[in-house]
Amino acid sequence: MKVVPTGRPGRGRLYVTLADGRSVAWYDREAGRVSILMAQHTDAALAALRPYLTGSYTVGPPPVPNAAELRRLALHPDDDLAPNRPGEALLGELDHGGAGQRARHRMRQDLLAQQRMGAELDTLEGAGWRVLHAVPLPGAGRVDHLLIGPAGVLCVRSVPGRRQRAHVGDLLVTVGRTEPRADVRWARRAAERATHALTASVRPALAVVDASRVEVAPTLRDVRVLLPGDATDLAREGGVLKPADVEALYTLARDRHTWSTV
């Protein structure tokens, strides 16, 4: 049997697995409990866990989920962000009208960028990633795309390139001759808020869509710049989160209440 750690070092669960990968038990160090999934392997599982067991502990079947766990497993449809489409908030604003012609044109450009990048990011689901779109933040803010996968958590803002040259600097993004946009600062701030909400490291990222050329300042190191086609590279990356950690963070992130106070 093999003991596999998950979650935060020293705090996450220890799973006991058979040679074929099936889990037979896990040890919750914080709760002091060994949960047995296959009763016939109880003695062998305890023997495998013995070097890791500390203090007093109980042994038995998995506990019944508490209220918080049940809420995440069965979210009310209004609180579940998983069905959100790329650009969900912009779709609503355009449908209701009210904005001027120039503002609506800019919103349509942002919407197309989010839809194109969102469709590409959705292909990562087959590589062990989870993707959420249009995650609302308190006030008028939102996260365009939240990626949770083997390579970690990315908070992505989509920027329309409008088939012009785009320059991504340390603070601003300039597309063609238009006024610079504060997308870089926004991405950093959104990633910081996501870090607090998920209690996990979240890296800011910018997705520049449909630009004729993208120039990135060599001093920009903390914000990742994504281009159409980069999902293939993300699919190959890993080594940060295990599948169980990905699912746990995704369950937390898809709950609207997770973001209500950040």
GROMACS .gro file of C-alpha atoms in nm:
model
  262
    1MET     CA    1   0.000   0.000   0.000
    2LYS     CA    2   0.104   0.359  -0.061
    3VAL     CA    3   0.045   0.670   0.151
    4VAL     CA    4  -0.026   0.981  -0.059
    5PRO     CA    5  -0.044   1.329   0.102
    6THR     CA    6  -0.285   1.597  -0.026
    7GLY     CA    7  -0.360   1.957   0.068
    8ARG     CA    8  -0.132   2.184   0.267
    9PRO     CA    9   0.191   2.030   0.400
   10GLY     CA   10   0.139   1.898   0.750
   11ARG     CA   11  -0.234   1.973   0.744
   12GLY     CA   12  -0.394   1.791   0.449
   13ARG     CA   13  -0.524   1.438   0.439
   14LEU     CA   14  -0.310   1.129   0.394
   15TYR     CA   15  -0.468   0.876   0.158
   16VAL     CA   16  -0.384   0.504   0.162
   17THR     CA   17  -0.407   0.352  -0.184
   18LEU     CA   18  -0.373   0.007  -0.338
   19ALA     CA   19  -0.133  -0.071  -0.619
   20ASP     CA   20  -0.407  -0.003  -0.875
   21GLY     CA   21  -0.465   0.348  -0.732
   22ARG     CA   22  -0.791   0.281  -0.546
   23SER     CA   23  -0.815   0.452  -0.206
   24VAL     CA   24  -0.885   0.229   0.091
   25ALA     CA   25  -0.863   0.488   0.371
   26TRP     CA   26  -0.760   0.841   0.459
   27TYR     CA   27  -0.623   1.007   0.770
   28ASP     CA   28  -0.751   1.353   0.856
   29ARG     CA   29  -0.474   1.492   1.076
   30GLU     CA   30  -0.672   1.795   1.192
   31ALA     CA   31  -0.975   1.589   1.291
   32GLY     CA   32  -0.770   1.300   1.433
   33ARG     CA   33  -0.972   1.046   1.236
   34VAL     CA   34  -0.893   0.752   1.007
   35SER     CA   35  -1.179   0.694   0.763
   36ILE     CA   36  -1.197   0.343   0.619
   37LEU     CA   37  -1.339   0.294   0.269
   38MET     CA   38  -1.267  -0.080   0.240
   39ALA     CA   39  -1.320  -0.258   0.569
   40GLN     CA   40  -1.126  -0.567   0.458
   41HIS     CA   41  -0.808  -0.357   0.440
   42THR     CA   42  -0.844  -0.186   0.780
   43ASP     CA   43  -0.544  -0.354   0.947
   44ALA     CA   44  -0.316  -0.301   0.648
   45ALA     CA   45  -0.422   0.063   0.614
   46LEU     CA   46  -0.351   0.134   0.982
   47ALA     CA   47  -0.013  -0.033   0.948
   48ALA     CA   48   0.073   0.190   0.651
   49LEU     CA   49  -0.039   0.501   0.840
   50ARG     CA   50   0.130   0.412   1.169
   51PRO     CA   51   0.442   0.631   1.109
   52TYR     CA   52   0.213   0.931   1.055
   53LEU     CA   53  -0.043   0.887   1.333
   54THR     CA   54  -0.005   1.133   1.619
   55GLY     CA   55  -0.196   1.175   1.943
   56SER     CA   56  -0.537   1.017   1.984
   57TYR     CA   57  -0.743   0.923   1.680
   58THR     CA   58  -1.060   0.738   1.590
   59VAL     CA   59  -1.114   0.473   1.323
   60GLY     CA   60  -1.438   0.415   1.135
   61PRO     CA   61  -1.633   0.477   0.814
   62PRO     CA   62  -1.619   0.823   0.654
   63PRO     CA   63  -1.811   1.080   0.858
   64VAL     CA   64  -2.137   1.223   0.736
   65PRO     CA   65  -2.068   1.556   0.558
   66ASN     CA   66  -2.131   1.864   0.770
   67ALA     CA   67  -2.361   2.149   0.670
   68ALA     CA   68  -2.087   2.345   0.495
   69GLU     CA   69  -1.974   2.045   0.291
   70LEU     CA   70  -2.331   1.962   0.192
   71ARG     CA   71  -2.388   2.320   0.082
   72ARG     CA   72  -2.091   2.304  -0.150
   73LEU     CA   73  -2.194   1.966  -0.286
   74ALA     CA   74  -2.546   2.084  -0.361
   75LEU     CA   75  -2.537   2.456  -0.430
   76HIS     CA   76  -2.854   2.646  -0.501
   77PRO     CA   77  -2.859   2.725  -0.875
   78ASP     CA   78  -2.844   3.098  -0.802
   79ASP     CA   79  -2.523   3.051  -0.601
   80ASP     CA   80  -2.344   2.817  -0.842
   81LEU     CA   81  -2.102   3.004  -1.071
   82ALA     CA   82  -2.011   2.697  -1.277
   83PRO     CA   83  -2.279   2.758  -1.547
   84ASN     CA   84  -2.158   3.114  -1.612
   85ARG     CA   85  -2.068   3.175  -1.975
   86PRO     CA   86  -1.764   3.381  -2.078
   87GLY     CA   87  -1.867   3.745  -2.063
   88GLU     CA   88  -2.187   3.668  -1.871
   89ALA     CA   89  -2.202   4.013  -1.709
   90LEU     CA   90  -2.144   4.193  -2.040
   91LEU     CA   91  -2.419   3.991  -2.206
   92GLY     CA   92  -2.660   4.118  -1.943
   93GLU     CA   93  -2.548   4.478  -1.976
   94LEU     CA   94  -2.580   4.472  -2.355
   95ASP     CA   95  -2.925   4.312  -2.338
   96HIS     CA   96  -3.057   4.577  -2.098
   97GLY     CA   97  -2.911   4.871  -2.288
   98GLY     CA   98  -2.866   5.208  -2.118
   99ALA     CA   99  -2.504   5.264  -2.220
  100GLY     CA  100  -2.401   5.502  -2.497
  101GLN     CA  101  -2.302   5.386  -2.844
  102ARG     CA  102  -1.929   5.422  -2.780
  103ALA     CA  103  -1.950   5.235  -2.450
  104ARG     CA  104  -2.154   4.956  -2.610
  105HIS     CA  105  -1.896   4.920  -2.888
  106ARG     CA  106  -1.621   4.883  -2.627
  107MET     CA  107  -1.832   4.631  -2.435
  108ARG     CA  108  -1.884   4.424  -2.750
  109GLN     CA  109  -1.510   4.414  -2.810
  110ASP     CA  110  -1.449   4.302  -2.452
  111LEU     CA  111  -1.724   4.040  -2.486
  112LEU     CA  112  -1.578   3.893  -2.805
  113ALA     CA  113  -1.233   3.872  -2.642
  114GLN     CA  114  -1.374   3.697  -2.336
  115GLN     CA  115  -1.580   3.457  -2.547
  116ARG     CA  116  -1.290   3.358  -2.770
  117MET     CA  117  -1.044   3.312  -2.485
  118GLY     CA  118  -1.306   3.144  -2.269
  119ALA     CA  119  -1.382   2.887  -2.539
  120GLU     CA  120  -1.011   2.803  -2.563
  121LEU     CA  121  -0.964   2.780  -2.188
  122ASP     CA  122  -1.262   2.544  -2.163
  123THR     CA  123  -1.061   2.289  -2.362
  124LEU     CA  124  -0.832   2.253  -2.059
  125GLU     CA  125  -1.103   2.055  -1.878
  126GLY     CA  126  -0.973   1.739  -2.047
  127ALA     CA  127  -0.625   1.801  -1.904
  128GLY     CA  128  -0.730   1.810  -1.540
  129TRP     CA  129  -0.816   2.181  -1.518
  130ARG     CA  130  -1.133   2.346  -1.389
  131VAL     CA  131  -1.251   2.675  -1.541
  132LEU     CA  132  -1.494   2.938  -1.414
  133HIS     CA  133  -1.604   3.246  -1.606
  134ALA     CA  134  -1.745   3.584  -1.500
  135VAL     CA  135  -1.679   3.541  -1.129
  136PRO     CA  136  -1.844   3.843  -0.956
  137LEU     CA  137  -1.656   4.045  -0.699
  138PRO     CA  138  -1.810   4.293  -0.453
  139GLY     CA  139  -1.881   4.622  -0.623
  140ALA     CA  140  -1.858   4.630  -0.999
  141GLY     CA  141  -1.554   4.404  -1.031
  142ARG     CA  142  -1.534   4.055  -1.174
  143VAL     CA  143  -1.282   3.789  -1.270
  144ASP     CA  144  -1.310   3.717  -1.644
  145HIS     CA  145  -1.172   3.362  -1.613
  146LEU     CA  146  -1.049   3.163  -1.314
  147LEU     CA  147  -0.831   2.860  -1.394
  148ILE     CA  148  -0.762   2.591  -1.135
  149GLY     CA  149  -0.541   2.304  -1.240
  150PRO     CA  150  -0.219   2.106  -1.205
  151ALA     CA  151  -0.006   2.419  -1.261
  152GLY     CA  152  -0.188   2.621  -0.994
  153VAL     CA  153  -0.455   2.893  -0.999
  154LEU     CA  154  -0.465   3.172  -1.257
  155CYS     CA  155  -0.687   3.481  -1.248
  156VAL     CA  156  -0.720   3.585  -1.613
  157ARG     CA  157  -0.836   3.915  -1.764
  158SER     CA  158  -0.908   3.916  -2.138
  159VAL     CA  159  -0.795   4.218  -2.341
  160PRO     CA  160  -0.918   4.277  -2.700
  161GLY     CA  161  -0.624   4.335  -2.936
  162ARG     CA  162  -0.843   4.467  -3.222
  163ARG     CA  163  -0.587   4.341  -3.480
  164GLN     CA  164  -0.341   4.609  -3.372
  165ARG     CA  165  -0.011   4.607  -3.191
  166ALA     CA  166  -0.046   4.565  -2.815
  167HIS     CA  167   0.214   4.662  -2.557
  168VAL     CA  168   0.188   4.513  -2.209
  169GLY     CA  169   0.381   4.718  -1.956
  170ASP     CA  170   0.434   4.694  -1.582
  171LEU     CA  171   0.111   4.884  -1.510
  172LEU     CA  172  -0.082   4.948  -1.832
  173VAL     CA  173  -0.178   4.787  -2.162
  174THR     CA  174  -0.173   4.996  -2.480
  175VAL     CA  175  -0.349   4.873  -2.795
  176GLY     CA  176  -0.274   5.070  -3.112
  177ARG     CA  177  -0.320   5.443  -3.057
  178THR     CA  178  -0.592   5.413  -2.795
  179GLU     CA  179  -0.559   5.534  -2.439
  180PRO     CA  180  -0.365   5.294  -2.214
  181ARG     CA  181  -0.580   5.064  -2.001
  182ALA     CA  182  -0.509   4.967  -1.641
  183ASP     CA  183  -0.552   4.594  -1.712
  184VAL     CA  184  -0.222   4.493  -1.552
  185ARG     CA  185  -0.303   4.664  -1.224
  186TRP     CA  186  -0.655   4.521  -1.236
  187ALA     CA  187  -0.518   4.168  -1.288
  188ARG     CA  188  -0.289   4.200  -0.988
  189ARG     CA  189  -0.567   4.333  -0.767
  190ALA     CA  190  -0.813   4.063  -0.875
  191ALA     CA  191  -0.554   3.790  -0.811
  192GLU     CA  192  -0.491   3.932  -0.466
  193ARG     CA  193  -0.862   3.922  -0.384
  194ALA     CA  194  -0.887   3.568  -0.521
  195THR     CA  195  -0.594   3.465  -0.301
  196HIS     CA  196  -0.782   3.585   0.007
  197ALA     CA  197  -1.108   3.420  -0.102
  198LEU     CA  198  -0.953   3.079  -0.178
  199THR     CA  199  -0.669   3.091   0.079
  200ALA     CA  200  -0.442   2.970  -0.199
  201SER     CA  201  -0.176   3.124  -0.419
  202VAL     CA  202  -0.331   3.286  -0.728
  203ARG     CA  203  -0.123   3.426  -1.013
  204PRO     CA  204  -0.250   3.719  -1.225
  205ALA     CA  205  -0.265   3.672  -1.602
  206LEU     CA  206  -0.364   3.873  -1.909
  207ALA     CA  207  -0.503   3.714  -2.224
  208VAL     CA  208  -0.444   3.939  -2.525
  209VAL     CA  209  -0.683   3.834  -2.801
  210ASP     CA  210  -0.661   3.913  -3.176
  211ALA     CA  211  -0.363   4.148  -3.159
  212SER     CA  212  -0.142   4.176  -3.468
  213ARG     CA  213   0.163   4.171  -3.240
  214VAL     CA  214   0.213   4.160  -2.865
  215GLU     CA  215   0.511   4.321  -2.692
  216VAL     CA  216   0.569   4.248  -2.324
  217ALA     CA  217   0.793   4.463  -2.106
  218PRO     CA  218   1.094   4.255  -1.993
  219THR     CA  219   1.042   4.384  -1.639
  220LEU     CA  220   0.694   4.229  -1.618
  221ARG     CA  221   0.753   3.905  -1.430
  222ASP     CA  222   0.462   3.858  -1.189
  223VAL     CA  223   0.182   3.869  -1.450
  224ARG     CA  224   0.158   3.590  -1.705
  225VAL     CA  225   0.063   3.696  -2.060
  226LEU     CA  226  -0.148   3.446  -2.253
  227LEU     CA  227  -0.215   3.446  -2.626
  228PRO     CA  228  -0.463   3.241  -2.831
  229GLY     CA  229  -0.312   2.892  -2.860
  230ASP     CA  230  -0.138   2.900  -2.520
  231ALA     CA  231  -0.393   2.659  -2.369
  232THR     CA  232  -0.187   2.380  -2.522
  233ASP     CA  233   0.113   2.488  -2.314
  234LEU     CA  234  -0.097   2.512  -1.998
  235ALA     CA  235  -0.226   2.159  -2.055
  236ARG     CA  236   0.132   2.028  -2.033
  237GLU     CA  237   0.220   2.211  -1.711
  238GLY     CA  238   0.179   2.070  -1.362
  239GLY     CA  239   0.355   1.995  -1.037
  240VAL     CA  240   0.165   2.245  -0.820
  241LEU     CA  241  -0.180   2.102  -0.737
  242LYS     CA  242  -0.291   1.742  -0.706
  243PRO     CA  243  -0.630   1.638  -0.849
  244ALA     CA  244  -0.791   1.635  -0.503
  245ASP     CA  245  -0.667   1.990  -0.437
  246VAL     CA  246  -0.799   2.106  -0.775
  247GLU     CA  247  -1.145   1.971  -0.696
  248ALA     CA  248  -1.146   2.118  -0.346
  249LEU     CA  249  -1.055   2.466  -0.472
  250TYR     CA  250  -1.304   2.442  -0.757
  251THR     CA  251  -1.583   2.347  -0.516
  252LEU     CA  252  -1.497   2.650  -0.306
  253ALA     CA  253  -1.460   2.888  -0.600
  254ARG     CA  254  -1.789   2.801  -0.769
  255ASP     CA  255  -1.985   2.910  -0.459
  256ARG     CA  256  -2.093   3.274  -0.499
  257HIS     CA  257  -2.073   3.325  -0.122
  258THR     CA  258  -1.698   3.260  -0.133
  259TRP     CA  259  -1.651   3.593  -0.313
  260SER     CA  260  -1.906   3.804  -0.128
  261THR     CA  261  -1.668   3.962   0.125
  262VAL     CA  262  -1.328   3.977  -0.048
   0.00000   0.00000   0.00000
